[in-house]
XYZ file of N, CA, C and O in Angstrom:
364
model
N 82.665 64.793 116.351
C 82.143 66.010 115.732
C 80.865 65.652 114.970
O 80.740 64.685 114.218
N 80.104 66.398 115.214
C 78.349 65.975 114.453
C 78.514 66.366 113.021
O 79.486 67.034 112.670
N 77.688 66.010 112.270
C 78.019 66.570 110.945
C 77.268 68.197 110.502
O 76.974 68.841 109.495
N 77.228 68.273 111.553
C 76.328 70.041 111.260
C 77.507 70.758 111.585
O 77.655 71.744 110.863
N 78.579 70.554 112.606
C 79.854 71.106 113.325
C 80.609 70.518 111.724
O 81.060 71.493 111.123
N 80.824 69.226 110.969
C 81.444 69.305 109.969
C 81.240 70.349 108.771
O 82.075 70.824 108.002
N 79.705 70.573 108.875
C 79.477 71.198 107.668
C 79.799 72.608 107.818
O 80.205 73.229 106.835
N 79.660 73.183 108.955
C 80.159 74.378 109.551
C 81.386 74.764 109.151
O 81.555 75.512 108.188
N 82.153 74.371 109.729
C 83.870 74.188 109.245
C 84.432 74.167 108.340
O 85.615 74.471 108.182
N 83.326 73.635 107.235
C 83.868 73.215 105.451
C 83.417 74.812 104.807
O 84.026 75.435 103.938
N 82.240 75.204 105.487
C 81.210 76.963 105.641
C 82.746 77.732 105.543
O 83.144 78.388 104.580
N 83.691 77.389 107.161
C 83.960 78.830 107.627
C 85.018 78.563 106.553
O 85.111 79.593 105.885
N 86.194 77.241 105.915
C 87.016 77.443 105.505
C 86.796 77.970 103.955
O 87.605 78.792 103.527
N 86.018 77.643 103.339
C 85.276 78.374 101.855
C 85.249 79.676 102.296
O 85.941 80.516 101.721
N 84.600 79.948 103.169
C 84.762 81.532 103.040
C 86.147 82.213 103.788
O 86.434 83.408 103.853
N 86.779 81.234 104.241
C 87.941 82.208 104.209
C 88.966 82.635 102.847
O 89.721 83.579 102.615
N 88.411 80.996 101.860
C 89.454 81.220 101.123
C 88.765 82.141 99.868
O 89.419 82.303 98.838
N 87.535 82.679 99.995
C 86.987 83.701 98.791
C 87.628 85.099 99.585
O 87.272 85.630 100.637
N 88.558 85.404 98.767
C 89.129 86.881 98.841
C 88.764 87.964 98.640
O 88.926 88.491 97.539
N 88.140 88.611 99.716
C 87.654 90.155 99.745
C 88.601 91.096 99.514
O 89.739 91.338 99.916
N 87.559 91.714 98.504
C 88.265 92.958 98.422
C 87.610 94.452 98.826
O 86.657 94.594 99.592
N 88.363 95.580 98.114
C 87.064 96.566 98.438
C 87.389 97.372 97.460
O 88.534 97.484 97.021
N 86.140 98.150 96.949
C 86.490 99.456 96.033
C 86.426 100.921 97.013
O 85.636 101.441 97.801
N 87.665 101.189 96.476
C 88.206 102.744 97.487
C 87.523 103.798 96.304
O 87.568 103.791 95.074
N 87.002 104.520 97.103
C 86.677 106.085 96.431
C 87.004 107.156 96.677
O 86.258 107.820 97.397
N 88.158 107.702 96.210
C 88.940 109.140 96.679
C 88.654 110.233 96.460
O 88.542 110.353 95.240
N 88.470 111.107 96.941
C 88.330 112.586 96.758
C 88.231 113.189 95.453
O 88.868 112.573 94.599
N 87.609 114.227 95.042
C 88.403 114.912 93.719
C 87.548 116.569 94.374
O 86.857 116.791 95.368
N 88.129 117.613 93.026
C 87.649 118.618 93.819
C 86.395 118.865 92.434
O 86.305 120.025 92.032
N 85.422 117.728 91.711
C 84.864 117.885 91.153
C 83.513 117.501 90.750
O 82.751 117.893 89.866
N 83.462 116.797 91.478
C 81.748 116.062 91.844
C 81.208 116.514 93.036
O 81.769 116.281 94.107
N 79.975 117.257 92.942
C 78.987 117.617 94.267
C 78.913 116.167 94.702
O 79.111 115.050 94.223
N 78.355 116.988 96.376
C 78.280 115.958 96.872
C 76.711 114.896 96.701
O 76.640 113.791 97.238
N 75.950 115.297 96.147
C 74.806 114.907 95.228
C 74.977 113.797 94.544
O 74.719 112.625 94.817
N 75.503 114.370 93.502
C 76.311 113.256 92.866
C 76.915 112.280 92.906
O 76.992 111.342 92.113
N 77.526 112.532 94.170
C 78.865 111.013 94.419
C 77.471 110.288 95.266
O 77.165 109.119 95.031
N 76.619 111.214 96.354
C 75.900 110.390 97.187
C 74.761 109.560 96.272
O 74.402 108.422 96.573
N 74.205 110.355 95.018
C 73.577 109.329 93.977
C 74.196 108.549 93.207
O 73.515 107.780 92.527
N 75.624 108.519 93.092
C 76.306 107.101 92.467
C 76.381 105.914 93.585
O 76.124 104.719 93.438
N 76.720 106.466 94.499
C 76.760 104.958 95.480
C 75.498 104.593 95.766
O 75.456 103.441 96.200
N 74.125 105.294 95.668
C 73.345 104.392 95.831
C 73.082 103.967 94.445
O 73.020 102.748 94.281
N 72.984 104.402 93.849
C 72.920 103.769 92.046
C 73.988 102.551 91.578
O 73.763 101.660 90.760
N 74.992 102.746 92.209
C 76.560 102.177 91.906
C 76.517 100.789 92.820
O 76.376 99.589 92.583
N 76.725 101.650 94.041
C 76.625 100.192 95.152
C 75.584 99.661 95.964
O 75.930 98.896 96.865
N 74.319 99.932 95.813
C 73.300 99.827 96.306
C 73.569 100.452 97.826
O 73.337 99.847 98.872
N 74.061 101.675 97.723
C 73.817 102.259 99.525
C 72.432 102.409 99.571
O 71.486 102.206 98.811
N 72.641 102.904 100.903
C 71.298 103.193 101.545
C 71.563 105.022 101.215
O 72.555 105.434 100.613
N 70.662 105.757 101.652
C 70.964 107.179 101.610
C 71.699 107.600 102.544
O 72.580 108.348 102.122
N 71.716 107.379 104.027
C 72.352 107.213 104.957
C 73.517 106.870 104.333
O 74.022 107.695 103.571
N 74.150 105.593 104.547
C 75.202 105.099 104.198
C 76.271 105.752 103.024
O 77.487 105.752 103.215
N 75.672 106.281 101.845
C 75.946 107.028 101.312
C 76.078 108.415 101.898
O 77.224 108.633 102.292
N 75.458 109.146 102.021
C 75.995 110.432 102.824
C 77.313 110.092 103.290
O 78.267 110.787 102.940
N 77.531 108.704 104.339
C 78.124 108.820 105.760
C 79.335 108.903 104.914
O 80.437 109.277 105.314
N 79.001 108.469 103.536
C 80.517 107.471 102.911
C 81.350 108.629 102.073
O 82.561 108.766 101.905
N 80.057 109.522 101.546
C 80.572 110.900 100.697
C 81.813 112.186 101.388
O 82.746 112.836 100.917
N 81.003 112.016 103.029
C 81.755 113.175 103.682
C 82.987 111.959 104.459
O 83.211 112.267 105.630
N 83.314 111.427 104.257
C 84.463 110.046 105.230
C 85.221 110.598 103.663
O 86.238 111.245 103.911
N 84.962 110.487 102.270
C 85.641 110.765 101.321
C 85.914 112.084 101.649
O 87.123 112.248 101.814
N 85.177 113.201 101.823
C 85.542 114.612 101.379
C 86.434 114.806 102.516
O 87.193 115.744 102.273
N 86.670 114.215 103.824
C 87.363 114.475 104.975
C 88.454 113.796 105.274
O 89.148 114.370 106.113
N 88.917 112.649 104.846
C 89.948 112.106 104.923
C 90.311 111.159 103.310
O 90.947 110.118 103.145
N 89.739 111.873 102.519
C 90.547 111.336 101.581
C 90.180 110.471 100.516
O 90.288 110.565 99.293
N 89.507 109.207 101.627
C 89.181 108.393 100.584
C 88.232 107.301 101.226
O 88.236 107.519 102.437
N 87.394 106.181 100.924
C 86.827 105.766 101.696
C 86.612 104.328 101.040
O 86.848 104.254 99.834
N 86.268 103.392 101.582
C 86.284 101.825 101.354
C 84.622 101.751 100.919
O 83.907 101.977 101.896
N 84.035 101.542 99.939
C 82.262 101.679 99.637
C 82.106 100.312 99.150
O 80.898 100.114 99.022
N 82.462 99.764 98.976
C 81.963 98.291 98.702
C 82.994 97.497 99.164
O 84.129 97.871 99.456
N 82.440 96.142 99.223
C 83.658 95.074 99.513
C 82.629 93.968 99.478
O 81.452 93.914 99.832
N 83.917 92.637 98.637
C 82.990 91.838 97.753
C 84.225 90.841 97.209
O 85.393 91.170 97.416
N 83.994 89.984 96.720
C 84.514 89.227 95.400
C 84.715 90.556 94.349
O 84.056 91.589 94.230
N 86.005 90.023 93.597
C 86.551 90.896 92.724
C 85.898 90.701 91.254
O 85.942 91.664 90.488
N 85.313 89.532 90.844
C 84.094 89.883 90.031
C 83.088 90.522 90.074
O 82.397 90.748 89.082
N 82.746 91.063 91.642
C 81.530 91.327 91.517
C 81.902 92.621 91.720
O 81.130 93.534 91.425
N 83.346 92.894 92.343
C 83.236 94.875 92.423
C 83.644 95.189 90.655
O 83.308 96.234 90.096
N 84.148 94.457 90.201
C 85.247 94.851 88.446
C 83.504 95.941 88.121
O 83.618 97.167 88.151
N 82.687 95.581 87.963
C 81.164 96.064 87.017
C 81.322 97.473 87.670
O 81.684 98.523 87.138
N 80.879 97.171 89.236
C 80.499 98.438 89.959
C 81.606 99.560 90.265
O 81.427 100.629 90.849
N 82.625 99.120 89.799
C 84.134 100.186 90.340
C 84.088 100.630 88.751
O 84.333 101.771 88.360
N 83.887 100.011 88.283
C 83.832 100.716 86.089
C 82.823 101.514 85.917
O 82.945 102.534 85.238
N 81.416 101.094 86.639
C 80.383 101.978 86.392
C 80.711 103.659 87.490
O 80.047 104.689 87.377
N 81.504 103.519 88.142
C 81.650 104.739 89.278
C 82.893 105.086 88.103
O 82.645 106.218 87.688
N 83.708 104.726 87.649
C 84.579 105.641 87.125
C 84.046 106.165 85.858
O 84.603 107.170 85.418
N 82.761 105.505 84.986
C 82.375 106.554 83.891
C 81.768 107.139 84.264
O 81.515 108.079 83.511
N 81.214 107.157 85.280
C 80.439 108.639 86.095
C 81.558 109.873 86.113
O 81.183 111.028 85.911
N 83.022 109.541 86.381
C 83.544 110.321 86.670
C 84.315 110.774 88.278
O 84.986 111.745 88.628
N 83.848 109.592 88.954
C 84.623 109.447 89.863
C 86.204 108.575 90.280
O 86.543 107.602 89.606
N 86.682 108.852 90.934
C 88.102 108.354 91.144
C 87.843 106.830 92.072
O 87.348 106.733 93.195
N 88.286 105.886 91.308
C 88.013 104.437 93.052
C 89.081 103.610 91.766
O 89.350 103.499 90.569
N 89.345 103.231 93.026
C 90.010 101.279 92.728
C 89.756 100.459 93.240
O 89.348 100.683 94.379
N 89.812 98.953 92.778
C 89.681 97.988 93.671
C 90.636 97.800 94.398
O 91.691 97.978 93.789
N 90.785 97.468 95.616
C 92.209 96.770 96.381
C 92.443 95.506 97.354
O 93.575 95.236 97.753
């Protein structure tokens, strides 16, 4: 094994063992859709696109997966979406 194929391998097993998570954002019947689509790009750095796609995936089934990450790095951005006033958890 070459050591570029070693270093690879040491790559894929580190990142298997950093545990993804994701912050879910559920429905409510109280934020335009304006709003939720300017928190995720404010919140999670969407795109406008991406946001839209992510606002109506919430308003239509419920709830939707908008970030995914290390759980330090969603704890900030899942706190800053709930003093906005939206509903999410990490999971």
């Amino acid at each position: 094994m070459s050591t570029k194929e070693k270093i690879q391998e040491e790559v894929d097993v580190l990142e298997q063992e950093v545990q993804q998570h994701e912050i879910i954002l559920f429905n409510d019947d109280v934020n335009t859709f304006d709003f939720v689509i300017d928190s995720l790009i404010d919140v999670c750095d969407h795109t406008p696109e991406q946001a839209e796609q992510c606002t109506y995936l919430v308003h239509y089934k419920g709830k939707c997966a908008v970030k995914t990450g290390e759980y330090e790095e969603l704890k900030p951005r899942c706190s800053r979406l709930l003093s906005r006033g939206l509903s999410a958890e990490i999971v």
